[in-house]
Tab-separated table of C-alpha atoms in Angstrom:
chain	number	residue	atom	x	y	z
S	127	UNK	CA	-140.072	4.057	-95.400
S	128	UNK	CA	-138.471	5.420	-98.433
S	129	UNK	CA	-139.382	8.058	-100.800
S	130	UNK	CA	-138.147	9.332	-103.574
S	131	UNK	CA	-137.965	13.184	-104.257
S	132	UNK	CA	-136.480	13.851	-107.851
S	133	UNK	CA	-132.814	12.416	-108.318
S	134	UNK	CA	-132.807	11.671	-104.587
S	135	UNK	CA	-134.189	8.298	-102.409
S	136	UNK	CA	-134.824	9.355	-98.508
S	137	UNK	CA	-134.207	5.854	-96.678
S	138	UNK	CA	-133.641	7.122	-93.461
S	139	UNK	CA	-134.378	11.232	-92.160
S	140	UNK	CA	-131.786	10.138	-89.089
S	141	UNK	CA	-131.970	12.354	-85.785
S	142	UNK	CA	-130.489	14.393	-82.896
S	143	UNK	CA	-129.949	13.755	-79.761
S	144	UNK	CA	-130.240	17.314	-77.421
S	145	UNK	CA	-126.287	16.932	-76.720
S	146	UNK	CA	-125.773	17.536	-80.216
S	147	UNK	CA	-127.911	20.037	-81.093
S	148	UNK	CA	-125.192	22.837	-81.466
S	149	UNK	CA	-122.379	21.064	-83.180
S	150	UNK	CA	-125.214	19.159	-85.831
S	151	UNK	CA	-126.961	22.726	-86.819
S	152	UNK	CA	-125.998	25.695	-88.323
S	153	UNK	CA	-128.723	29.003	-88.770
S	154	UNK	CA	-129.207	27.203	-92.573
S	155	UNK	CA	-128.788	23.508	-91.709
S	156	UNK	CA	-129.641	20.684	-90.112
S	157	UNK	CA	-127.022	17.619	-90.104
S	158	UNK	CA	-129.193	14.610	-88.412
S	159	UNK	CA	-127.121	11.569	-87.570
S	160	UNK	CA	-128.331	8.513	-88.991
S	161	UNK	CA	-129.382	10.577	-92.183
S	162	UNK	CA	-129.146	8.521	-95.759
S	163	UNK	CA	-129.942	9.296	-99.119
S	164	UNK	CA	-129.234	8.021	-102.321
S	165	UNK	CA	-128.588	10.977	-105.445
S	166	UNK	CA	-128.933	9.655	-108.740
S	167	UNK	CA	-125.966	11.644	-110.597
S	168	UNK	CA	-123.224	11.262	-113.543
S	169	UNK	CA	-120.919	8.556	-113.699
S	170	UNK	CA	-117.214	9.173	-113.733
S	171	UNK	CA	-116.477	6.580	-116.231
S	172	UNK	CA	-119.614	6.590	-118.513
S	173	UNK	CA	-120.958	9.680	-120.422
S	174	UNK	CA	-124.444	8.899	-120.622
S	175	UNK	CA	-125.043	6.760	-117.471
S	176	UNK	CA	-126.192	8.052	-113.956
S	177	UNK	CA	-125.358	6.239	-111.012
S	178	UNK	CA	-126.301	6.077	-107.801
S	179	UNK	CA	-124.732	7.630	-104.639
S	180	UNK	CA	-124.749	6.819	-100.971
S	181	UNK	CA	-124.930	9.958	-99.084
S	182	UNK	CA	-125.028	9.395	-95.274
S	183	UNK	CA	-124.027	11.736	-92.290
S	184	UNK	CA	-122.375	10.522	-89.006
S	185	UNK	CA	-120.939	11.416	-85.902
S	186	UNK	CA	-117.184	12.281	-86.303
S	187	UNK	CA	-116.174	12.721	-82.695
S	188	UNK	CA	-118.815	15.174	-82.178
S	189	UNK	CA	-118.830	16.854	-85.195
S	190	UNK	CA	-120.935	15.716	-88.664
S	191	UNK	CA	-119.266	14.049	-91.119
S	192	UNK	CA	-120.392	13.473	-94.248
S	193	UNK	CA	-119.470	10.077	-96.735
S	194	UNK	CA	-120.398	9.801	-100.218
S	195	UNK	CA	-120.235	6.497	-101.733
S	196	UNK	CA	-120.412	5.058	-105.323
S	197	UNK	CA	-122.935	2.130	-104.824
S	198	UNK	CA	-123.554	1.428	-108.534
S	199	UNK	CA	-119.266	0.422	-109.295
S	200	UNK	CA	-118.345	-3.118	-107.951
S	201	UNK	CA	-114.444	-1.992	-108.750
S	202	UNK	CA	-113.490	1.774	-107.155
S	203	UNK	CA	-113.365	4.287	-109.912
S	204	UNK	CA	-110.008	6.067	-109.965
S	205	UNK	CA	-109.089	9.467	-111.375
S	206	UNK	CA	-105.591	11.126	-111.612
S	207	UNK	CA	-105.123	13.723	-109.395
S	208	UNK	CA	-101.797	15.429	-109.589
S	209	UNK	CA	-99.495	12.743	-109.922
S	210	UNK	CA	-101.250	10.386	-108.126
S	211	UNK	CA	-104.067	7.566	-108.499
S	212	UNK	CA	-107.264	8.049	-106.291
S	213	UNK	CA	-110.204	5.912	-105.376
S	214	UNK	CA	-113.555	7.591	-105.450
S	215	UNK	CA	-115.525	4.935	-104.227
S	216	UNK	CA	-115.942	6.605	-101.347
S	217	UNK	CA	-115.450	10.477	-100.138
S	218	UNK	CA	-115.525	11.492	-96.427
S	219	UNK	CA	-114.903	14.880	-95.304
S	220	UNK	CA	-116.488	17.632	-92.673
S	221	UNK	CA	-118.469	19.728	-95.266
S	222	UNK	CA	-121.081	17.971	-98.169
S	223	UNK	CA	-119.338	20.389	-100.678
S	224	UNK	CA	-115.879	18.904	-99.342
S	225	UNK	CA	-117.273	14.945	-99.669
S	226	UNK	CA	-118.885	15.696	-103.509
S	227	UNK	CA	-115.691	18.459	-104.989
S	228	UNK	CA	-113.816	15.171	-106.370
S	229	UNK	CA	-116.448	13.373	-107.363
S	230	UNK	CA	-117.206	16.572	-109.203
S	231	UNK	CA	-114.017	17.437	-110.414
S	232	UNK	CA	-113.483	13.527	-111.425
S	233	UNK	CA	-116.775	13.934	-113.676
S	234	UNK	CA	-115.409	16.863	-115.107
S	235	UNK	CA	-112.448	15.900	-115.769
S	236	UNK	CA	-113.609	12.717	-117.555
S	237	UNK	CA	-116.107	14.888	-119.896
S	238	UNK	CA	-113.137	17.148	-120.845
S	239	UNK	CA	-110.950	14.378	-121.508
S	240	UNK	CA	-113.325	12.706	-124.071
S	241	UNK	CA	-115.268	15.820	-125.512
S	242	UNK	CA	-118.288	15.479	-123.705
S	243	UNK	CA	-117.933	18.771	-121.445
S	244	UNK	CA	-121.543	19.461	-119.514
S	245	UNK	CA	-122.147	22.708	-121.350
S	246	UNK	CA	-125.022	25.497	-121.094
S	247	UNK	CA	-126.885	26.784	-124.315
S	248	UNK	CA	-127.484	30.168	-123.616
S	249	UNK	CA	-128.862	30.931	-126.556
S	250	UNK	CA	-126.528	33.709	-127.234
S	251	UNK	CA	-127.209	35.668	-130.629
S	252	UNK	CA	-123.701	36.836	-131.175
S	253	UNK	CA	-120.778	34.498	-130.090
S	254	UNK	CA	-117.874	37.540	-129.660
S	255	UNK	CA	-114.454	36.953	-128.227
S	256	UNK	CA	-114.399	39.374	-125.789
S	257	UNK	CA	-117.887	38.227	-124.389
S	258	UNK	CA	-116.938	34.417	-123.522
S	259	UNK	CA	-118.451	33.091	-120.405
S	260	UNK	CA	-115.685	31.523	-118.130
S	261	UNK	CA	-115.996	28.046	-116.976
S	262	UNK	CA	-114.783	27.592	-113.359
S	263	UNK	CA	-115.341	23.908	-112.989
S	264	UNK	CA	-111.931	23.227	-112.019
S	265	UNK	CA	-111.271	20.054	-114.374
S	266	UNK	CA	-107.934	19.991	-115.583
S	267	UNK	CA	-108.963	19.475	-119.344
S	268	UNK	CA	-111.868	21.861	-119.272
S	269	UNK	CA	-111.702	24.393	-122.151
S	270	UNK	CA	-112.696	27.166	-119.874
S	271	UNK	CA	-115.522	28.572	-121.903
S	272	UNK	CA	-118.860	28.062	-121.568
S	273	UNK	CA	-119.785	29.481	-124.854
């Protein structure tokens, strides 16, 4: 069965076994093995496309691990980080928030890069210096202000 919830397919809910009931859950989460979704979210190379995302957790030894993967890109999409060339074709890492932050930080680098920053209209009647929003995305280009 699959089912699709806003930007996200369900194709499998995945489970857990009673062994693994402690390391898999948190008082906030569950982390079934076998779980698989697909996120519909930016592209890293294309302002005004939205790809699709693999996200799948598995059993790392007995802890979750989590793997996001860029099904929509035939060739990996790289990003410089640092000094050095990465792939982000696929993330792995022992937190979701670890598996997404370069994917993230790849997007917003890219936006920054080329002027297309995702930005927030507050609606703000008086733009004043001293009253500029910070941006804390992280993206080496970012102009650090969200207004």
């Amino acid at each position: 069965m699959v089912m699709r919830v806003g930007s996200l397919i369900f194709h499998r809910i995945g489970q857990l076994l009673p062994d693994q009931l402690k390391a898999f859950t948190t008082e906030e989460h569950i982390f079934p093995v076998g779980y698989r979704v697909t996120r519909l979210f930016w592209s890293t190379c294309d302002f005004n496309d939205r790809v699709r995302y693999e996200c799948a957790v598995v059993d790392g030894d007995g802890k979750p691990e989590f793997h996001v993967k860029n099904v929509d890109h035939e060739n990996a999409t790289t990003t410089e980080i640092g000094s050095q060339q990465q792939t982000l074709q696929e993330q792995s890492a022992l937190s979701p928030t670890t598996a997404w932050a370069k994917i993230l930080h790849a997007i917003a680098d890219f936006r920054a890069k080329n002027s297309s920053e995702l930005t927030y209209d507050y609606q703000f009647d008086i733009e004043e210096t001293g009253k500029k929003i910070p941006c804390l995305c992280g993206a080496p280009n970012c102009v650090k202000w969200m207004n």
